[in-house]
Coordinates of C-alpha atoms in Angstrom, one line a residue:
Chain A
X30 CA 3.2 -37.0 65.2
X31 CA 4.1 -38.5 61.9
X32 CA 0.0 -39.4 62.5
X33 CA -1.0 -36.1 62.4
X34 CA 1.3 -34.6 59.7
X35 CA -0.1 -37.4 57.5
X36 CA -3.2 -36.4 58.2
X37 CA -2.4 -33.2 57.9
X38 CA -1.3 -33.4 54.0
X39 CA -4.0 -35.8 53.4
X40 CA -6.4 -32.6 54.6
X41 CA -4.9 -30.4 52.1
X42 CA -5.5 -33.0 49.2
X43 CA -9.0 -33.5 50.1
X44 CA -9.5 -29.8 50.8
X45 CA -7.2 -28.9 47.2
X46 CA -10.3 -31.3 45.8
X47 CA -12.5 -29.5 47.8
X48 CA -11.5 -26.1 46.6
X49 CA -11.1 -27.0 42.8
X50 CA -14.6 -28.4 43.1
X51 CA -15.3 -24.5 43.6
X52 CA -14.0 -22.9 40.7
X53 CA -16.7 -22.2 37.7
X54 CA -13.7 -22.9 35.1
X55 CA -16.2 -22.5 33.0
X56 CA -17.5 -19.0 33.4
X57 CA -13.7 -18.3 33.6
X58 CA -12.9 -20.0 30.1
X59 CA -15.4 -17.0 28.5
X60 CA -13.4 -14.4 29.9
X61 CA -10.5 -15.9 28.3
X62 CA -12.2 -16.6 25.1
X63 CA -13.8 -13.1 25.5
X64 CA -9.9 -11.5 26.0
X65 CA -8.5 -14.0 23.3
X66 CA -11.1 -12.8 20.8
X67 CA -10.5 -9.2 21.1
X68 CA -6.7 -9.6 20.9
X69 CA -7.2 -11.4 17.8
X70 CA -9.5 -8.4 16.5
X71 CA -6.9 -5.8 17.8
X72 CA -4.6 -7.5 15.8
X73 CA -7.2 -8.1 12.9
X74 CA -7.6 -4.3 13.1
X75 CA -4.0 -3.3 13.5
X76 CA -3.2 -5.3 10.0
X77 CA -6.0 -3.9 8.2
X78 CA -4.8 -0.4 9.1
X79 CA -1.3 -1.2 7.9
X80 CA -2.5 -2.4 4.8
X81 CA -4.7 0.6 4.4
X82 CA -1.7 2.4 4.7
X83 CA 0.6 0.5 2.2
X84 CA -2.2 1.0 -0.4
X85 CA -3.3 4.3 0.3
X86 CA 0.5 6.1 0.9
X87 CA 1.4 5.5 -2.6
X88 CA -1.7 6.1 -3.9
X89 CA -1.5 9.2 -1.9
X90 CA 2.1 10.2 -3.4
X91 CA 1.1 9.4 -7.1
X92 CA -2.2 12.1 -6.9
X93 CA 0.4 14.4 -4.6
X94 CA 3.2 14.6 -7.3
X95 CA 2.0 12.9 -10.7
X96 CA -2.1 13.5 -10.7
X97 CA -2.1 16.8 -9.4
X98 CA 0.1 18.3 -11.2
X99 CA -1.2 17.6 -14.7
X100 CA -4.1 18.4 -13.4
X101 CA -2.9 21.8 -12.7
X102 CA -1.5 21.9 -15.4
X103 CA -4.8 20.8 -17.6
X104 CA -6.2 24.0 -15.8
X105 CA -3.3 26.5 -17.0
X106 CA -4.3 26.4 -20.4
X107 CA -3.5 30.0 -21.1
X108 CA -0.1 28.9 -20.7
X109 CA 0.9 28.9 -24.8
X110 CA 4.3 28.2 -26.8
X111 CA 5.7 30.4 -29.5
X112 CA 8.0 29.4 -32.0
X113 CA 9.7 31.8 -34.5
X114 CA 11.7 31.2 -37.3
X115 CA 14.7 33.0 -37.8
X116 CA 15.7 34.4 -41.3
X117 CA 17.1 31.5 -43.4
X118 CA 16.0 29.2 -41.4
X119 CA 13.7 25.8 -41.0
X120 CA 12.2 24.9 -37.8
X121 CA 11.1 21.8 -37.1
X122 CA 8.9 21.6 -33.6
X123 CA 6.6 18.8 -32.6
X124 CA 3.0 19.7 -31.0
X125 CA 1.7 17.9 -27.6
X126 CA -0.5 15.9 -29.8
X127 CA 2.6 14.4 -31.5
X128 CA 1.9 16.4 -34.9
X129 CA 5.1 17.9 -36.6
X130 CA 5.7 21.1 -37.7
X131 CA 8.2 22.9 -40.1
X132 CA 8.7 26.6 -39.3
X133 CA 9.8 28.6 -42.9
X134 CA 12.4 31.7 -42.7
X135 CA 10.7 34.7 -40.5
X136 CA 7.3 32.1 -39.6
X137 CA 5.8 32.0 -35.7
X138 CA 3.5 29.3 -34.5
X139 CA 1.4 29.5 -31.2
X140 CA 0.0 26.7 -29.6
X141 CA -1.2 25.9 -26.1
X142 CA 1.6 23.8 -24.0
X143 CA -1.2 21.1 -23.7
X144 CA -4.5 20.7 -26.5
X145 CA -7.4 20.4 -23.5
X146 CA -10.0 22.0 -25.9
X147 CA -12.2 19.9 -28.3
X148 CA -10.3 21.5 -31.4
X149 CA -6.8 21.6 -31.8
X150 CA -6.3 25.2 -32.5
X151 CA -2.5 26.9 -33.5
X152 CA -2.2 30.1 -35.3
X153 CA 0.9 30.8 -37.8
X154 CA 2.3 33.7 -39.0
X155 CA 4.4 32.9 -42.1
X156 CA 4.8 29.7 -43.9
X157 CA 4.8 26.1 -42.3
X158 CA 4.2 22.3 -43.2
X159 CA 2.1 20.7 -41.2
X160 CA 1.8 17.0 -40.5
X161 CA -1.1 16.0 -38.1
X162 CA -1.5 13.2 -36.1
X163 CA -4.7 11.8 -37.0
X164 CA -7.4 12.2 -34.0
X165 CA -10.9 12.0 -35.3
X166 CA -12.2 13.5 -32.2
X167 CA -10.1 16.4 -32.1
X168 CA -10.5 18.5 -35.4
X169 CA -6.5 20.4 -36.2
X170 CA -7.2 24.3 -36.5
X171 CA -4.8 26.7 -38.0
X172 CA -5.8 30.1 -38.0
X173 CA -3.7 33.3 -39.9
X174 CA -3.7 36.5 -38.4
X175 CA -6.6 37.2 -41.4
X176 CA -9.1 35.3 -39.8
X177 CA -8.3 32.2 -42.6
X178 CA -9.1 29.0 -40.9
X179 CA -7.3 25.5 -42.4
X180 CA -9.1 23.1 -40.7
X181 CA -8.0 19.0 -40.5
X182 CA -8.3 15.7 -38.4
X183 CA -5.0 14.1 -39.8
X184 CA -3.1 15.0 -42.8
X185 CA -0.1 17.0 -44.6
X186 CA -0.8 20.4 -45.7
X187 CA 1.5 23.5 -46.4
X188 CA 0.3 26.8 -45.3
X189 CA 2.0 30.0 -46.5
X190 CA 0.7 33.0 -45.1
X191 CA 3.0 35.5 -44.6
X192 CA 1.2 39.1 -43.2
X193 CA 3.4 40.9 -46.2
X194 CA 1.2 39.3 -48.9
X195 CA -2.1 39.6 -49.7
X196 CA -2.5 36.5 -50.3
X197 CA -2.7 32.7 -48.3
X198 CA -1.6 30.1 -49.7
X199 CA -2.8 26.4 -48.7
X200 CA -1.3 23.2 -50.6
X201 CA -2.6 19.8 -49.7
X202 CA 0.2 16.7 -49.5
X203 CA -2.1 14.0 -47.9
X204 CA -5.3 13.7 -47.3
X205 CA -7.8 16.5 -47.4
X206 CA -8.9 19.8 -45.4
X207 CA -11.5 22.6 -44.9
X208 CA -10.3 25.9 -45.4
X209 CA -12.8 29.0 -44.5
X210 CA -12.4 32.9 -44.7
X211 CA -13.6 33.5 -41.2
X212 CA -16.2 36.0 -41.7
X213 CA -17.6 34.9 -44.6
X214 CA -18.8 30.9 -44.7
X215 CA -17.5 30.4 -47.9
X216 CA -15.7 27.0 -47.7
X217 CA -13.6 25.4 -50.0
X218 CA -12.1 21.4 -49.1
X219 CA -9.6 20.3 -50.9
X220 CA -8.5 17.0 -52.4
X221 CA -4.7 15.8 -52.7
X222 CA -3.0 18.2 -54.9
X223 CA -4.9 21.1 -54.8
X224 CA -4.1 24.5 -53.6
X225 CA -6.3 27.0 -52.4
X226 CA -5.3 30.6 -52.7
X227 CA -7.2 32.8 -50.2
X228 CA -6.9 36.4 -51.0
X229 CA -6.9 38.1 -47.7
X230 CA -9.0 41.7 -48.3
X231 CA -12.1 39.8 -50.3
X232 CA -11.7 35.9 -48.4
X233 CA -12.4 34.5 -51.9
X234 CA -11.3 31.4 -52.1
X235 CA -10.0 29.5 -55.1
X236 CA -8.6 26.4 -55.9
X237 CA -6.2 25.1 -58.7
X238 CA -4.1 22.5 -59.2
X239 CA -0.5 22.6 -57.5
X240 CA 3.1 21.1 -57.6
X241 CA 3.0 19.7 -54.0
X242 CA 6.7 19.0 -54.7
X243 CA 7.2 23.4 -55.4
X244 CA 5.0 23.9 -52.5
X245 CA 6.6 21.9 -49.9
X246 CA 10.0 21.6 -51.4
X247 CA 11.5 24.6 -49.0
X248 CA 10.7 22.0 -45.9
X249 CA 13.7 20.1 -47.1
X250 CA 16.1 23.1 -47.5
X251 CA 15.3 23.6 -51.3
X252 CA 13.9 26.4 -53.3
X253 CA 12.2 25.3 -56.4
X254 CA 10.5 27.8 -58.6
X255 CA 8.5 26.8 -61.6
X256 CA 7.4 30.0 -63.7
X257 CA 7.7 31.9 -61.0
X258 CA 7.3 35.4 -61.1
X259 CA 10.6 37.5 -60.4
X260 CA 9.1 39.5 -57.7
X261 CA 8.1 36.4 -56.1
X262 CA 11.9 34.7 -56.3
X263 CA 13.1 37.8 -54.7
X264 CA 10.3 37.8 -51.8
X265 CA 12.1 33.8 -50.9
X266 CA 15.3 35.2 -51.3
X267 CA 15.1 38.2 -48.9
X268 CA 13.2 35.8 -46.2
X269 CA 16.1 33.3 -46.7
X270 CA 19.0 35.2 -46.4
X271 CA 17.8 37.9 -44.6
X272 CA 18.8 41.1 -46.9
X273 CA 16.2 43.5 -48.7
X274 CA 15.8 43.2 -52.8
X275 CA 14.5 46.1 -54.1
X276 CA 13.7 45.5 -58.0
X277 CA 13.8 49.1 -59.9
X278 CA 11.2 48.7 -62.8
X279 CA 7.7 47.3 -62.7
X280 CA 8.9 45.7 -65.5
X281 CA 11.2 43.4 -64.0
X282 CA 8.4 41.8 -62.1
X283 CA 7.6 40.3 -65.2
X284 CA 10.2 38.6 -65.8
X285 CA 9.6 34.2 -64.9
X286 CA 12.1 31.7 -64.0
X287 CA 12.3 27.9 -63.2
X288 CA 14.6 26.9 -61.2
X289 CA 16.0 24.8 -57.9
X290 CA 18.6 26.2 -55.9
X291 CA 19.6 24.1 -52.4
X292 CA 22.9 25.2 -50.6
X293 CA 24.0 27.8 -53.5
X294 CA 24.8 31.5 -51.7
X295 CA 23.1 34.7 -52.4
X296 CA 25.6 35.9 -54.4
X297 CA 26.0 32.9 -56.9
X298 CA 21.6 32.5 -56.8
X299 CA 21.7 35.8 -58.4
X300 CA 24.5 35.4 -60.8
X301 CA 22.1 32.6 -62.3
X302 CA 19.3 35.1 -62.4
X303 CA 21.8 37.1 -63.9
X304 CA 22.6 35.0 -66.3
X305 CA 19.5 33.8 -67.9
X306 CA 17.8 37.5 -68.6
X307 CA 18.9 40.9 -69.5
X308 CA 19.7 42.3 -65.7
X309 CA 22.2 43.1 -63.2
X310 CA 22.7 43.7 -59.3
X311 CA 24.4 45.6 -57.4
X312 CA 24.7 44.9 -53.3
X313 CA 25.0 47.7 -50.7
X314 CA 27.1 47.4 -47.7
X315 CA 25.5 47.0 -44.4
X316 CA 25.1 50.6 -42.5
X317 CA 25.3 51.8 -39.0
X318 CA 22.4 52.8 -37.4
X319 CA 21.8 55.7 -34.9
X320 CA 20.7 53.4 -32.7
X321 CA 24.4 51.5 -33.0
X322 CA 22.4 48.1 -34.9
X323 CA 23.0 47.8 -38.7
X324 CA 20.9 47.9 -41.4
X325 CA 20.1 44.5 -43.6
X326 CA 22.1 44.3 -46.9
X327 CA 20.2 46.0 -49.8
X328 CA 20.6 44.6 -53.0
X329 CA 19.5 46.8 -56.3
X330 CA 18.1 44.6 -59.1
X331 CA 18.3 46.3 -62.7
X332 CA 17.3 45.9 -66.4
X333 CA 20.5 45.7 -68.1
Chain B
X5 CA 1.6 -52.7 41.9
X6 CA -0.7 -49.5 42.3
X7 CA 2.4 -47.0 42.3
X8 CA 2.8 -48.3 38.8
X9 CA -1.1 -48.2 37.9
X10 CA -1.0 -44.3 38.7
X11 CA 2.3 -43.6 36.6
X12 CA 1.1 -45.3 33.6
X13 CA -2.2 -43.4 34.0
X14 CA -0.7 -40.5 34.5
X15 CA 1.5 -40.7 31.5
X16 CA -1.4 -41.5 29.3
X17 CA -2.9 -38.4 30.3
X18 CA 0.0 -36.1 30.1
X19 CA 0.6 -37.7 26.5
X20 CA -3.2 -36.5 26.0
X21 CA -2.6 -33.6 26.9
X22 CA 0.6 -32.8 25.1
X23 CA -1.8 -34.2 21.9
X24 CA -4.6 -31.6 22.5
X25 CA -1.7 -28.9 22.7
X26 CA -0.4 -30.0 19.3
X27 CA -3.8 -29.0 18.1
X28 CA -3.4 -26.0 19.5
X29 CA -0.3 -24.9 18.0
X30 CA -0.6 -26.6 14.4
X31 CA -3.8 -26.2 13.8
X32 CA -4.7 -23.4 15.8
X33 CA -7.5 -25.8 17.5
X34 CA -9.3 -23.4 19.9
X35 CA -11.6 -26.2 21.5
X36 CA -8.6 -28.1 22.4
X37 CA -7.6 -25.0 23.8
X38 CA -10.5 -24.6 25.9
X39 CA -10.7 -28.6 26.7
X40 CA -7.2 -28.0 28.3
X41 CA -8.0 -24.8 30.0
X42 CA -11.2 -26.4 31.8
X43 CA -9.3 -29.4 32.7
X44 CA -6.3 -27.5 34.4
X45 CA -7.5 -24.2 35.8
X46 CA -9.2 -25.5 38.9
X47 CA -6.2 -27.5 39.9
X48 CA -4.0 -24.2 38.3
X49 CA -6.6 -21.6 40.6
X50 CA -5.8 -23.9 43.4
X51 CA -2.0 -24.2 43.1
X52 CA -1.8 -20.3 42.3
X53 CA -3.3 -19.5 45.6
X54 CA -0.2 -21.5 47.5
X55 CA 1.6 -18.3 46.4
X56 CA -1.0 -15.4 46.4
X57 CA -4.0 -15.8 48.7
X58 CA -6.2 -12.6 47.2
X59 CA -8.5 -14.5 45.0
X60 CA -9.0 -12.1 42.1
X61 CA -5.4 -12.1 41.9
X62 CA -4.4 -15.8 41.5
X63 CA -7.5 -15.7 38.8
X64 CA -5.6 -13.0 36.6
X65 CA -2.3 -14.7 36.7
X66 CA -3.7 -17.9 35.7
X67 CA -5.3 -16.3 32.9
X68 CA -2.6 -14.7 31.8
X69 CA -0.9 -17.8 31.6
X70 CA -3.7 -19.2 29.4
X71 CA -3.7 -15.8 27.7
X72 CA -0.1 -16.1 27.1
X73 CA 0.2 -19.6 26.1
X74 CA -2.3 -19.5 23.2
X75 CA -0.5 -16.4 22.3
X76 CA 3.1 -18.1 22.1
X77 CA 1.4 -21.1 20.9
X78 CA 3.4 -21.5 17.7
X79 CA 6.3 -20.8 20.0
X80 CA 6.5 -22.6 22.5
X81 CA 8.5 -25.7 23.1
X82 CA 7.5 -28.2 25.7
X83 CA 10.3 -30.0 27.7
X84 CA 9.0 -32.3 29.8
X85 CA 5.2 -32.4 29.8
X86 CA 2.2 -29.7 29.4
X87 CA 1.1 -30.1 32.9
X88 CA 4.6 -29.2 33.9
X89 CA 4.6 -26.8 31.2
X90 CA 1.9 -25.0 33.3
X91 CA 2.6 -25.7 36.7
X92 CA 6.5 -23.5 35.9
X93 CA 4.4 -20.8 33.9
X94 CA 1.5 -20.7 37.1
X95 CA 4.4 -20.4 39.3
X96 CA 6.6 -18.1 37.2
X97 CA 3.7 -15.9 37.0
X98 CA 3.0 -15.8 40.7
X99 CA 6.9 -14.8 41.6
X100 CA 6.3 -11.8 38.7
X101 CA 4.0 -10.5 40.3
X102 CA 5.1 -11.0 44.2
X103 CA 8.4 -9.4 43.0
X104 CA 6.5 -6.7 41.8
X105 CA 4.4 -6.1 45.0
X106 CA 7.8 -6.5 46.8
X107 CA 9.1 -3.7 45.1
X108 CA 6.0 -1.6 45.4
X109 CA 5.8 -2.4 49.1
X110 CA 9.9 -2.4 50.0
X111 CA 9.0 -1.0 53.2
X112 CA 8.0 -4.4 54.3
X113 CA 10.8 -6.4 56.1
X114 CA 9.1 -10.2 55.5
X115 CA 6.8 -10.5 52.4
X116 CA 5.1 -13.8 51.6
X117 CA 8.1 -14.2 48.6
X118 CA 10.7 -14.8 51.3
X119 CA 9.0 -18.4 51.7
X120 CA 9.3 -18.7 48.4
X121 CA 12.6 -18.3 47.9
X122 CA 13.9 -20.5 50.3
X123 CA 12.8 -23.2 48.2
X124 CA 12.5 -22.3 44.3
X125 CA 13.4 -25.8 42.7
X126 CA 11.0 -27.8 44.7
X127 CA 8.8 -30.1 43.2
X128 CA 5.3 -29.7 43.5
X129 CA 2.6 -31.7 41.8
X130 CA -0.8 -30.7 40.5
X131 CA -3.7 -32.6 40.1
X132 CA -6.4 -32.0 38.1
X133 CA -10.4 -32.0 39.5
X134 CA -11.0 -35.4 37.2
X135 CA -8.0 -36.9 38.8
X136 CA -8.4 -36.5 42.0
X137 CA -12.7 -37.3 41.4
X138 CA -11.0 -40.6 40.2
X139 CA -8.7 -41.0 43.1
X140 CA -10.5 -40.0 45.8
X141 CA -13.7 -41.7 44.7
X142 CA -12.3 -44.7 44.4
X143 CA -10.2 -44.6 47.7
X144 CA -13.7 -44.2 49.3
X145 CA -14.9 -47.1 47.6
X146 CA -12.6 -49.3 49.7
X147 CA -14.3 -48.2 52.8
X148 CA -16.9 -49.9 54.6
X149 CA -20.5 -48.4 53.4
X150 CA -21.3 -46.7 56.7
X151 CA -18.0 -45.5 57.4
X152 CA -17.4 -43.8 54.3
X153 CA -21.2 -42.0 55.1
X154 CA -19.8 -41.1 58.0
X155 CA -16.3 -39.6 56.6
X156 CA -18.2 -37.5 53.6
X157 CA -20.9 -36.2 55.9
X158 CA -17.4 -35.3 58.1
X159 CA -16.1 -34.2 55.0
X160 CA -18.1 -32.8 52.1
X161 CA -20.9 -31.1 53.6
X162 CA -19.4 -30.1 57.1
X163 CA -21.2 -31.8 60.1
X164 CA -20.1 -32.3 63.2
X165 CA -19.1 -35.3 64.6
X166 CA -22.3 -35.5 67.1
X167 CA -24.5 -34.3 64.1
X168 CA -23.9 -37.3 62.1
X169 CA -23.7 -39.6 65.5
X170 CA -27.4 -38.3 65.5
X171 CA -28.4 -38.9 61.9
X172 CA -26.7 -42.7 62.1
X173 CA -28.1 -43.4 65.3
X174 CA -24.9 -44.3 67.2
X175 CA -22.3 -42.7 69.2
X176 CA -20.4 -39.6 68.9
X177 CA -17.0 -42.2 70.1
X178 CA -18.0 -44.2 67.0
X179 CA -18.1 -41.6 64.6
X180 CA -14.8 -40.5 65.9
X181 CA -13.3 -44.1 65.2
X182 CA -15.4 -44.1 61.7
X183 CA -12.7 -41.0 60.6
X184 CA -9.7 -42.2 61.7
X185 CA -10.2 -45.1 59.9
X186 CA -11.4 -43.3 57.3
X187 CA -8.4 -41.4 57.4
X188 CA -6.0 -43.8 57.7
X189 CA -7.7 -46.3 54.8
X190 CA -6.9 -43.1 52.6
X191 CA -3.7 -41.8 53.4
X192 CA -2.9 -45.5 51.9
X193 CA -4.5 -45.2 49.1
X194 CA -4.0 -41.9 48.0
X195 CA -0.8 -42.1 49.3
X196 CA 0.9 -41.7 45.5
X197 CA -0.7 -38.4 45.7
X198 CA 0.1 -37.2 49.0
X199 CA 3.6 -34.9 49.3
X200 CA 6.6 -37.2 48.6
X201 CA 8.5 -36.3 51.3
X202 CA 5.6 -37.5 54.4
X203 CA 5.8 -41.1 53.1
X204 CA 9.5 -41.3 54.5
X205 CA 8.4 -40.0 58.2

């Protein structure tokens, strides 16, 4: 018995021998190696897919919500900006390109809401001072309702051009720029301290010397007049404090001043003018209207 | 003498092992890997089948194992030795999956786990196909030329008793005599390999 049962265990070694003899472990081993590659892959894979992702998602957010919108917006470039200057007052706006702009009393100024064209191009109505940002691939355009084009890469100029006169005015501070009638091809460029008068039926152009410091004073909130020409005074002093001046007598328009008023009112700028020549004034109270607005103060300039 | 011959060999070994499976985890050594896999899946195939006799089956679940283990590698924390290591994990696999087919097949009063379970903790050995080359070949070397002809003609290639009696010109009695000596010469000298508890009967 305990013969046999011996034996019987001694068997199954030598037939476990037998058996693992048997096995191709090594066929077996690719299989493994085969599976153990392909995990690895898999997982290779996986990872590469995830860091895909992790580059691509916020690459992906930044075109959704920062690229395409400007770019949208860089195609919207009808969308303009208008900025109007009310009586009395200075206003001071700054461009896309960075380039500042006063606004004088009554003055508009369009512009695009982004400069996409090769030209910077704004057109004004009224007086303003302009200070460009210099951009020597982008030429700065201003262009009057007259066709009168003030063109510039990057300085200080004054532009005075309001529709009542019949006459543009363009001062130079810094710098230099091209001014043009734009039918005719007549161009004039100026150097620092030169003016160009434009005279808007004929577009002749002519330049003179000017008082920057006259030209550009109203920028700081001043009104300097040097020989200036009564009907002239009385043009800046209706645009600034918003009345009418009517001056009875051609020859009143005659008459010159010099003179720099800052924060003096109406009433005591015209006591001065008063005072310094043979007139007087007399101002009319503001009226009601049909239409229930009023009507601007009228003030009557006479010989004395 | 001998008991203490095989202990200290087999400790060597296990200690080469466990080596060959630091390479595997540190370094990510994949020809240790495979030296360990080809040294223990025989003896692993063979053990697995204790538990589940379908062939293909026993051949996934030990290659999960391997699967698993290189997996884990960095992981894995070896108590006692790799070859245990792999004999729980061989075994542990094959109760997975008999549970499973238990519960697939509920139906069935007695399934082959009920054996199983009767004895979980028991210890069982495994030896690999080098080891038991090694012990078995030199076990045979301490028989007498033509009775160890005799036993591996018995043995290894399956003749019959009067077959060989034939080929070694003598009788079919002495061929019979030849084996049980055979037999008995090596259940003493593989006797460190034989199941523990036979030695005490």
């Amino acid at each position: 018995m305990i013969e046999t049962e011996n034996t019987d265990s001694l068997h199954s070694l030598l037939e476990d021998y037998e058996k693992q003899k048997t096995i191709d472990a090594a066929a077996d081993w690719e299989r493994l190696r085969k599976r153990i590659a392909f995990d690895r892959n898999k997982h290779l894979f996986f990872n590469f897919l995830r860091n895909t992702a992790a580059i691509l998602l916020p690459l992906f957010l930044v075109c959704q919500y920062v690229l395409y919108p400007i770019l949208n917006e860089s195609r919207s470039i009808e969308e303009t900006i208008m900025v109007t200057s009310a009586p009395g007052m200075v206003t001071k706006t700054i461009l896309p390109d960075g380039s500042e702009v006063w606004l004088n009393a009554l003055s508009s100024l369009t512009y695009p809401h982004r400069f996409t064209e090769k030209d910077r191009t704004v057109q004004l109505s009224g007086e303003a001072y302009f200070k460009v940002v210099s951009d020597e691939k982008h030429r700065f355009n201003v262009e009057t309702a007259d066709g009168v084009k003030i063109s510039a890469y990057g300085t200080e100029f004054n532009v005075n051009a309001y529709a009542s006169d019949t006459r543009y005015e363009v001062t130079l501070a810094k710098g230099n720029v091209e001014v043009c009638a734009k039918e005719s091809p007549k161009q004039k460029i100026l150097s620092v301290g030169e003016k160009a008068v434009i005279s808007a039926l004929t577009g002749n152009i002519s330049v003179s010397p000017a008082d920057t410091y006259v030209e550009t004073a109203w920028k700081d909130g001043k009104m300097v007049f040097r020989r200036e020409k009564l009907d002239k005074i009385t043009e800046r002093l209706s645009r600034k404090f918003g009345v009418d001046i009517r001056l009875e007598g051609d020859r009143l328009k005659e008459y010159e001043y010099t003179a720099t008023f800052t924060d003096e009112t109406l009433e005591d700028i015209l006591d001065l003018l008063k005072r310094s020549a043979p007139i007087t004034y007399s101002i009319s109270k503001q009226k009601q209207l049909e239409n229930e607005t009023f009507s601007r103060k009228e003030i009557i300039i006479k010989l004395r | 003498m001998k008991e203490k011959g095989k202990q200290a060999n087999m400790k060597e070994r296990d200690a080469a092992f466990e080596n060959l499976f630091r390479k595997v985890a540190f370094q990510d050594d994949e020809q240790a890997f495979k030296e360990l896999f080809l040294e223990f899946y025989p003896a692993l195939r063979v053990f697995a089948m204790r538990y589940i006799t379908h062939e293909e089956t026993a051949r996934d679940v030990v290659q999960d194992v391997f699967f698993k283990i290189w997996k884990d590698r960095k992981n894995i924390d070896i108590n006692s030795s790799f070859r245990n290591f792999l004999i729980t994990s061989v075994r542990n696999g094959c109760t997975d999956y008999l549970r499973k087919q238990e519960m697939e097949n509920r139906y069935r009063e007695k399934s082959m786990l009920s054996d199983i379970h009767a004895s979980p903790e028991e210890p069982e050995e495994v030896y690999t196909l080098k080891e038991l080359e090694t012990a078995i070949g030199e076990a045979l070397e301490k028989l007498p030329p033509n009775v160890r002809e005799a036993f591996e003609m018995n043995r290894f290639k399956g003749m019959t008793y009067v077959a060989i009696a034939e080929k070694m010109a003598v009788s079919p009695k002495t061929i019979e005599s030849y084996i049980s000596r055979a037999l008995k010469v090596l259940r003493i000298e593989l006797r460190d390999y034989l199941p523990f508890l036979l030695l005490f009967l």
